[in-house]
Short mmCIF file of C-alpha atoms and ligand atoms in Angstrom, two decimals:
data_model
loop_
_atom_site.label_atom_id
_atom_site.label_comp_id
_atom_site.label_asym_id
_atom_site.label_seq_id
_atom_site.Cartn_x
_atom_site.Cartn_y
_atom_site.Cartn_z
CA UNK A 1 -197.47 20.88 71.93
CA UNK A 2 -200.37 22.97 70.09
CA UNK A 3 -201.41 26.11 71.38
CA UNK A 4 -202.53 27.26 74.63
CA UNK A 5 -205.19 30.57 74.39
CA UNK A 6 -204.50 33.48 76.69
CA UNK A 7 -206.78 33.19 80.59
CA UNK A 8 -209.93 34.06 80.00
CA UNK A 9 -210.39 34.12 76.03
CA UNK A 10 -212.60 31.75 73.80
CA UNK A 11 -210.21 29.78 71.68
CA UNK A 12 -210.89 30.65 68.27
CA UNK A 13 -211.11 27.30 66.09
CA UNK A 14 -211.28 27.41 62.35
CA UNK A 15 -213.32 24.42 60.71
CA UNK A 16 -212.73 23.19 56.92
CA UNK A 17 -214.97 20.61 56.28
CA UNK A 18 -213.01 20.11 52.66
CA UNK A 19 -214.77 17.45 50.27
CA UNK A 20 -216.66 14.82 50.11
CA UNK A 21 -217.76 13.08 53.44
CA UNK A 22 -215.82 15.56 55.57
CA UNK A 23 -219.18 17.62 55.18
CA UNK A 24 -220.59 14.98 57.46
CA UNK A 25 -217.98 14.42 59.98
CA UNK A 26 -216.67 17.45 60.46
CA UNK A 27 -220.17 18.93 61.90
CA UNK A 28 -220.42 15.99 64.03
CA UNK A 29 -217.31 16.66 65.45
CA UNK A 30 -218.09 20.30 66.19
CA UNK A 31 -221.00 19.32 67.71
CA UNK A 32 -219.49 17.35 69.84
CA UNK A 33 -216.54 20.41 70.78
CA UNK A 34 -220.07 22.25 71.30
CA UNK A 35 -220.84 19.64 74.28
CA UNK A 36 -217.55 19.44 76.02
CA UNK A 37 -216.44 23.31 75.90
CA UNK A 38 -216.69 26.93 74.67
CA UNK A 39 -215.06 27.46 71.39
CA UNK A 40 -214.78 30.15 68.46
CA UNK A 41 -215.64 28.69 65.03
CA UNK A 42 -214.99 30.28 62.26
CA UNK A 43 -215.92 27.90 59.08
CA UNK A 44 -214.30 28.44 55.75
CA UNK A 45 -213.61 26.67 52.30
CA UNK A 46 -211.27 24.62 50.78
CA UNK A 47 -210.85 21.83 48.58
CA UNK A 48 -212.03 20.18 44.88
CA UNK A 49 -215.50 21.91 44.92
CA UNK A 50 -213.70 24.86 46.34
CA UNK A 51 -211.41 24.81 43.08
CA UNK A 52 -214.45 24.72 40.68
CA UNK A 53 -216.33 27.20 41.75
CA UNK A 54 -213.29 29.76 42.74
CA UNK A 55 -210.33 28.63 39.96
CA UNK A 56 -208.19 28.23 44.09
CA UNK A 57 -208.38 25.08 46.26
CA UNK A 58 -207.06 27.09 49.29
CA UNK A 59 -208.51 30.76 48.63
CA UNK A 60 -206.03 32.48 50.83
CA UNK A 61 -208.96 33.75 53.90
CA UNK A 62 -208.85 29.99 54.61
CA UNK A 63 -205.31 29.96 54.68
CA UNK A 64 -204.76 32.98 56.73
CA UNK A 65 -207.79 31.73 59.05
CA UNK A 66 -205.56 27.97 60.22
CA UNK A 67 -202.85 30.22 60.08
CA UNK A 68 -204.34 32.48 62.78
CA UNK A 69 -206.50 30.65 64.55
CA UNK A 70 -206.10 29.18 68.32
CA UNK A 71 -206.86 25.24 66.28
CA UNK A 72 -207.90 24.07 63.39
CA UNK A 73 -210.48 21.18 62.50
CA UNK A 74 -209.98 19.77 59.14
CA UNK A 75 -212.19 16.97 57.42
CA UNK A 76 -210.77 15.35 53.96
CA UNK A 77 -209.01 16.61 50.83
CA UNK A 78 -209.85 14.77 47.25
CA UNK A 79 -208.13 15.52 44.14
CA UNK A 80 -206.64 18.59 44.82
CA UNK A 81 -204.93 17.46 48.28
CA UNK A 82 -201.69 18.96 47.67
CA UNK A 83 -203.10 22.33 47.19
CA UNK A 84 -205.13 22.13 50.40
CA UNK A 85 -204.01 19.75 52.93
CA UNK A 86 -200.09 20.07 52.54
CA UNK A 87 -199.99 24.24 52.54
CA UNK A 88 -202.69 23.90 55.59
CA UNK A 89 -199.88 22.10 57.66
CA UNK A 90 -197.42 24.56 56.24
CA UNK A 91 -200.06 27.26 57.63
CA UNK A 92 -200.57 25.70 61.31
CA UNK A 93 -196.29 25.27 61.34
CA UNK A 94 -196.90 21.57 61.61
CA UNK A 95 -193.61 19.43 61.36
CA UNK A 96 -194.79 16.10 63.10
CA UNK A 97 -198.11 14.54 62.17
CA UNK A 98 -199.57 12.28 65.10
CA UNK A 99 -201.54 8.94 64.02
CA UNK A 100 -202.55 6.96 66.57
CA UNK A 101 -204.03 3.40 65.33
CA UNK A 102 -205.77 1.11 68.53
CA UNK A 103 -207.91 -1.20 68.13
CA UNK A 104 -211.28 -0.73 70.52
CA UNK A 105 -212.86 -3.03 72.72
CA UNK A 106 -216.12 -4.50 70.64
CA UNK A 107 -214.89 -3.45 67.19
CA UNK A 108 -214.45 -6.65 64.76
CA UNK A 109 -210.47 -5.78 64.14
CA UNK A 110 -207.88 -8.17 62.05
CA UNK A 111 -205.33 -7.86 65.11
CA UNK A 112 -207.41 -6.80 68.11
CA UNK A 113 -203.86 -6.47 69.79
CA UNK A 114 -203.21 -3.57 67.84
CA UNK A 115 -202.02 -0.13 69.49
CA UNK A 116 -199.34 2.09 68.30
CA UNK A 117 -198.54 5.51 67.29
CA UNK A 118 -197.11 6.51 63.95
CA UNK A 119 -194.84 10.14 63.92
CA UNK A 120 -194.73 11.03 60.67
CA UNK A 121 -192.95 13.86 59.23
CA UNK A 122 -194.55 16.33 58.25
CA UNK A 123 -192.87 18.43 55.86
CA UNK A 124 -190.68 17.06 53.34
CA UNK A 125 -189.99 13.65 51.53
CA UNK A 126 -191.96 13.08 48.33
CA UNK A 127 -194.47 15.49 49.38
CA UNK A 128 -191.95 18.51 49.28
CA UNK A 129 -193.73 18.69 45.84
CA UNK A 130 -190.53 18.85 43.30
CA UNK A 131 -192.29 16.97 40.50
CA UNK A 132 -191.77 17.15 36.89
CA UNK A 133 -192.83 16.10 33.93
CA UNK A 134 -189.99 16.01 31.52
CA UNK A 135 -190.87 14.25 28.07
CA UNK A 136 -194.51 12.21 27.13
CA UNK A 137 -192.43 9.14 28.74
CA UNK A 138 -190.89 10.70 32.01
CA UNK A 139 -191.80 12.11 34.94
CA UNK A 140 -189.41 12.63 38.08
CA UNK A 141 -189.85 13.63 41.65
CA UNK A 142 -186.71 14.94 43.73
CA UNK A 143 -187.19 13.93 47.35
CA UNK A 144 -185.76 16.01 50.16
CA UNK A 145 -184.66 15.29 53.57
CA UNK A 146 -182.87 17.80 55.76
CA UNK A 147 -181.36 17.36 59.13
CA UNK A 148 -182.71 20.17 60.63
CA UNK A 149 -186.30 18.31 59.64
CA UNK A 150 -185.40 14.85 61.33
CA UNK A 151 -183.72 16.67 63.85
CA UNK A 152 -186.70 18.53 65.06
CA UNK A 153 -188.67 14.96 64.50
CA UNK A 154 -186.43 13.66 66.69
CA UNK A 155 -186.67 15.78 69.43
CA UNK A 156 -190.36 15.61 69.24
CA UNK A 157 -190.42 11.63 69.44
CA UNK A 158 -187.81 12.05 72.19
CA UNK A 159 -190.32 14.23 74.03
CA UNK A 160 -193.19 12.34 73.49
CA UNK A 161 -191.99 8.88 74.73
CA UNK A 162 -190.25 10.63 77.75
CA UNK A 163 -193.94 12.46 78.28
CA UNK A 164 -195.95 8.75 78.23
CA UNK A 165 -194.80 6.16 81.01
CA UNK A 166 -196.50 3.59 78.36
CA UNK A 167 -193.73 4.36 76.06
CA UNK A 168 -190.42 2.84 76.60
CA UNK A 169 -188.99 4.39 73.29
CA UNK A 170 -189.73 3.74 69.45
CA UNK A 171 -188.67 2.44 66.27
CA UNK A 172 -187.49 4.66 63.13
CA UNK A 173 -188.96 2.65 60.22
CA UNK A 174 -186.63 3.84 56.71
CA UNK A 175 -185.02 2.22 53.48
CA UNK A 176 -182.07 3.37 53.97
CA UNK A 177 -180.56 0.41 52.05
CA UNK A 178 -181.75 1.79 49.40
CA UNK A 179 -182.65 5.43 49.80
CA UNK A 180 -178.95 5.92 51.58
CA UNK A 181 -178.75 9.79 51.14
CA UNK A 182 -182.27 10.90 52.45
CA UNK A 183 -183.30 7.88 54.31
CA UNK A 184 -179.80 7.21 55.46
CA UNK A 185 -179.83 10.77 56.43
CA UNK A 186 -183.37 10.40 58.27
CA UNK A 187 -182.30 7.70 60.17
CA UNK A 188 -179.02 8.28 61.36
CA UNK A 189 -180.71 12.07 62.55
CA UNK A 190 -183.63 11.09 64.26
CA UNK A 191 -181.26 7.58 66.30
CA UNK A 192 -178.93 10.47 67.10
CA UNK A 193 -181.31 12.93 68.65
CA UNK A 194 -182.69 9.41 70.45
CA UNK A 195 -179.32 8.73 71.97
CA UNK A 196 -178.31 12.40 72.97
CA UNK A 197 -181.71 11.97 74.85
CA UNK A 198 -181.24 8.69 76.30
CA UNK A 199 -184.77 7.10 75.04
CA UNK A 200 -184.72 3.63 73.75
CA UNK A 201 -184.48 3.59 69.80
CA UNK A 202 -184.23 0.43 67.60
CA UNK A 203 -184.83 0.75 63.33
CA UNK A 204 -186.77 -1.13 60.97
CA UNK A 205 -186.86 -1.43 57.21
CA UNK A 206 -190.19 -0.10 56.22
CA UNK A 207 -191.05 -2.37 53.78
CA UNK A 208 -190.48 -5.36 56.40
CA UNK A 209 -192.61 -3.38 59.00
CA UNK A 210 -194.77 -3.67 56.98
CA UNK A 211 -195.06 -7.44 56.88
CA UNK A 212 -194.21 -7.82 60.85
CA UNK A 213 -197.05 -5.54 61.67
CA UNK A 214 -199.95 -7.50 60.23
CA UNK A 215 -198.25 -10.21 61.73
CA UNK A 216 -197.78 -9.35 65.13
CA UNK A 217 -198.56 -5.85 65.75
CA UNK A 218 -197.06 -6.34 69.59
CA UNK A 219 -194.10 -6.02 68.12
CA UNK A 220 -194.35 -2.12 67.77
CA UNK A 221 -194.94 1.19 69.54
CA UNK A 222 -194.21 4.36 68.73
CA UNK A 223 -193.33 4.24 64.85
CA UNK A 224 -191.11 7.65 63.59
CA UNK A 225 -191.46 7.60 60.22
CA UNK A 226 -190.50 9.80 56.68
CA UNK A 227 -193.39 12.06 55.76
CA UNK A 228 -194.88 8.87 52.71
CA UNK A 229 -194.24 6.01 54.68
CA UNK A 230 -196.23 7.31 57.76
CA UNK A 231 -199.23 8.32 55.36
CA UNK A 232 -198.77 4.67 53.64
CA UNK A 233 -198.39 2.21 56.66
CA UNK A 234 -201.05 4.33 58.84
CA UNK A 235 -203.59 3.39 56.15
CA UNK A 236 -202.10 -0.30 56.82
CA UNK A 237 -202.57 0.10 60.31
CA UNK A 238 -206.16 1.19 59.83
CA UNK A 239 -206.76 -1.83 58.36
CA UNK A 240 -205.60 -3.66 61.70
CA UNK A 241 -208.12 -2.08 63.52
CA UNK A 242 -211.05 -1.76 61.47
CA UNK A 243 -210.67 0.50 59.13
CA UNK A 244 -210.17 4.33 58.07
CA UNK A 245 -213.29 5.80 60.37
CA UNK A 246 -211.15 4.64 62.77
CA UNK A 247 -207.96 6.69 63.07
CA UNK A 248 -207.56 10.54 64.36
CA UNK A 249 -204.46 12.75 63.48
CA UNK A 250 -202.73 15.75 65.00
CA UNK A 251 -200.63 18.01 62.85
CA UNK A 252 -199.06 19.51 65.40
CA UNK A 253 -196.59 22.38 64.93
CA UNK A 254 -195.25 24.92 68.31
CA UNK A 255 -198.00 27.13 68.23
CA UNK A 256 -200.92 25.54 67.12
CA UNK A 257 -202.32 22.67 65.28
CA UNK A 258 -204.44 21.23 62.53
CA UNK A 259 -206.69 18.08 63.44
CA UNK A 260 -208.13 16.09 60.91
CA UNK A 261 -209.01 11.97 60.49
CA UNK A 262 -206.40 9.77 58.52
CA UNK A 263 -209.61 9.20 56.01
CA UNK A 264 -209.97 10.66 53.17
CA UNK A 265 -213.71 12.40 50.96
CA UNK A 266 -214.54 8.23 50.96
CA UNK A 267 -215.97 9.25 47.25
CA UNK A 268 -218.01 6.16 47.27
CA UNK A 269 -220.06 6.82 49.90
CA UNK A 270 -220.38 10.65 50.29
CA UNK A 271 -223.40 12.36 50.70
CA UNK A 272 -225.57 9.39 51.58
CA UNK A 273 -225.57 9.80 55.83
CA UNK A 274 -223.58 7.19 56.47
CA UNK A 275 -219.96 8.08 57.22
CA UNK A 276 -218.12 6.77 60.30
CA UNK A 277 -217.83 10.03 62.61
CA UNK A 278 -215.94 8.44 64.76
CA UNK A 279 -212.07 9.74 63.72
CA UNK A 280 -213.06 12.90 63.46
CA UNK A 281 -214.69 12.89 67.10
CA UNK A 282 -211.30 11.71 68.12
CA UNK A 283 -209.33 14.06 66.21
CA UNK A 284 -211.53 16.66 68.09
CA UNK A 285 -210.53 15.13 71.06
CA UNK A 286 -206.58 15.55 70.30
CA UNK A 287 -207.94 19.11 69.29
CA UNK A 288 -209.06 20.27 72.67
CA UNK A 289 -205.76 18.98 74.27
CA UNK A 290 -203.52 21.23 72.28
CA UNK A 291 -205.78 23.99 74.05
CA UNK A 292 -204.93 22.54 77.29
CA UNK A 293 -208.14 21.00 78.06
CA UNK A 294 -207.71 17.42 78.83
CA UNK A 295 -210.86 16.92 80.69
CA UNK A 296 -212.76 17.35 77.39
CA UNK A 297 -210.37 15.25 75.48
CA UNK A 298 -211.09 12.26 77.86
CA UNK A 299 -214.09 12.62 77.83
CA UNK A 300 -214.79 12.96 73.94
CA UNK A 301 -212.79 9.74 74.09
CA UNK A 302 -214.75 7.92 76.61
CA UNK A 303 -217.39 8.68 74.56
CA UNK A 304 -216.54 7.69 71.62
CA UNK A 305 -215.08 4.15 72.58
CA UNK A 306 -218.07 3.48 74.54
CA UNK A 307 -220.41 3.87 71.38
CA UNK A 308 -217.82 2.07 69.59
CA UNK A 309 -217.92 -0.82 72.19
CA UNK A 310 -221.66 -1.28 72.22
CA UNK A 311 -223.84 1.18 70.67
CA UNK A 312 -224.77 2.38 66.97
CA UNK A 313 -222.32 1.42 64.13
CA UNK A 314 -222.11 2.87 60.59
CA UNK A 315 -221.92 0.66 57.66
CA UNK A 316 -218.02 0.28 57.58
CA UNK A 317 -217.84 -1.33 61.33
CA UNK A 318 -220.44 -3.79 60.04
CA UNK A 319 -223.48 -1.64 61.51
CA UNK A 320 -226.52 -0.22 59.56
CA UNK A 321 -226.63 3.50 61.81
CA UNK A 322 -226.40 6.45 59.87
CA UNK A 323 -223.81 9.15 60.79
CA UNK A 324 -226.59 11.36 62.63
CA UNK A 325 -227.11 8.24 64.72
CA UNK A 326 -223.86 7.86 66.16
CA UNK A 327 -223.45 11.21 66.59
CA UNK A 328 -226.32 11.48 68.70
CA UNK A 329 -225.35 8.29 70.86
CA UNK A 330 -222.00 10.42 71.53
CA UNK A 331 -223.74 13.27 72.87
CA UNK A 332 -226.04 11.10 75.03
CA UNK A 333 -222.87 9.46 76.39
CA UNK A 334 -221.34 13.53 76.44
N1 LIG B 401 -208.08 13.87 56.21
C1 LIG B 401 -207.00 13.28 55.54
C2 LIG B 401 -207.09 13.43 54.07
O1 LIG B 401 -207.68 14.36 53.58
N2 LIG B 401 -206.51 12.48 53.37
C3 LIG B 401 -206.38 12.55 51.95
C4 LIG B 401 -204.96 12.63 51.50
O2 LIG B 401 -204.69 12.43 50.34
N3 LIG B 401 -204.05 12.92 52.41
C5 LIG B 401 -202.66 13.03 52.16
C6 LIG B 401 -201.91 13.23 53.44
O3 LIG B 401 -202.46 12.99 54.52
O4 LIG B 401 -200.76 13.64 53.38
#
């Protein structure tokens, strides 16, 4: 899983802060990689502002850069996200997008109980981009869904439940009751590769799921999930636990991977200090375990939860701390 640098070199980690409030995250979260290890960064652009003042949201150095380099650190795409944050995946190889969503100790969360992980794929679906517009009334979108996709989703889920004692297996959430070509096809692939590996699998229908989970979130582990429903009912799951500053992500692909926090450029709030840091810090965390350093990762973690659990607090956990606040309680903690 991610990429593992060659004895003795500096991992070389590209950073793309992309819009809005990833400008304030994103630095926190280096300076946090800063703390815990020796790294490479190599900054570069991408994005909406990135678009106006080039005519490209992804100039191609930025591309070539995740492409190339030992990890990436991404922060949010706005308005041009499928220009930047779906060919950035495509540039790391990432087929499987990691989301955990747990609820901390001392954070005021709907369902405190809360703690799964959501595998989403990461490559196709509605986000394999075949969109058109075909008259002033109609616009269509064909979805795609390959075996070889769910297969290698499969395998991964397979391998990550066999990896973590506290896994006992997972759930494929679909609609193949409706969808019975591509979700049908999802499904069926990803139970298969589940019983040819002898992990526990059981299926939900995603639009129950997402009733049960807000319910009782107990109920769920390990979610495998098409590449739209993971992105949708992650954002619900953020909700369980607090909110968006909440959950980090792993794009993770076999050589390398792109890290970046479920969040979005949080428009509304941008440029005023007072972003939540916190999923990015955790994403960084995720980041320096693909490079095989799992020290740091607990340790950004620790961290992290511990100023969650009783120190500074941003405006969207109920707090009044700016972003350079919490940052610098992490550090004291680091
Ligand atoms: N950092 C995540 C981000 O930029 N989210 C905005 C977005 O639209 N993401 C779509 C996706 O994650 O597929």
């Amino acid at each position: 899983e991610g990429a593992r640098t060659d004895g003795g070199d500096v991992p070389e980690v590209a950073v793309i802060p992309g819009d809005g409030i990833g400008h304030e995250v994103v630095p926190a979260a280096v300076e946090v990689l800063e703390t815990v290890g020796d790294y490479a960064f190599t900054e570069a652009e991408a994005g909406d502002a990135t678009l106006d003042e080039t005519g490209e949201a992804l100039p191609a150095e930025t591309y070539e850069l995740a492409a190339t380099a030992d990890a990436t650190l991404f922060g949010a795409a706005g308005e041009s996200a499928a220009d930047v944050i779906l060919p950035l995946r495509e540039a790391v190889g990432s087929f499987v997008n990691i989301r955990p969503a747990t609820a901390y100790p001392g954070v005021d969360a709907l369902r405190p109980e809360t703690d799964l992980v959501f595998l989403r794929e990461n490559t196709e679906g509605v986000y394999a981009g075949h969109e058109d517009r075909l008259t002033d009334d109609v616009s269509t979108l064909t979805r795609v869904v390959t075996e070889t996709a769910s297969r290698r989703l499969g395998e991964f889920a397979c391998e990550y439940v066999r990896e973590r004692p506290e896994h006992d297996g997972f759930t494929v959430a679909h609609k193949a009751n409706v969808m019975r070509e591509t979700d049908g096809l999802f499904r069926d692939t990803v139970l298969a590769e589940a019983e040819r590996a002898g992990v526990d699998a059981d299926t939900v229908l995603m639009d129950a799921f997402a009733t049960h989970v807000c319910l009782d979130p107990d109920r769920f582990d390990v979610i495998v999930c098409p590449n739209l429903a993971g992105d949708v009912l992650s954002d619900l799951a953020a909700g369980l636990v607090g909110g968006l500053g909440l959950l980090p992500s792993a794009n993770v692909g076999d050589e390398r991977g792109l890290f970046e926090p479920v969040h979005g450029t949080a428009p509304d709030i941008a440029g005023e200090g007072v972003a939540n840091p916190a999923a990015t810090m955790l994403s960084a965390a995720m980041l320096v375990e693909s490079l095989g350093d799992d020290d740091a990762g607990d340790r950004i973690r620790t961290a992290v939860e511990g100023v969650l659990s009783d120190g500074p607090r941003t405006p969207d956990l109920g707090g009044q701390a700016t972003t350079r606040e919490v940052t610098d309680a992490v550090l004291a903690r680091l």
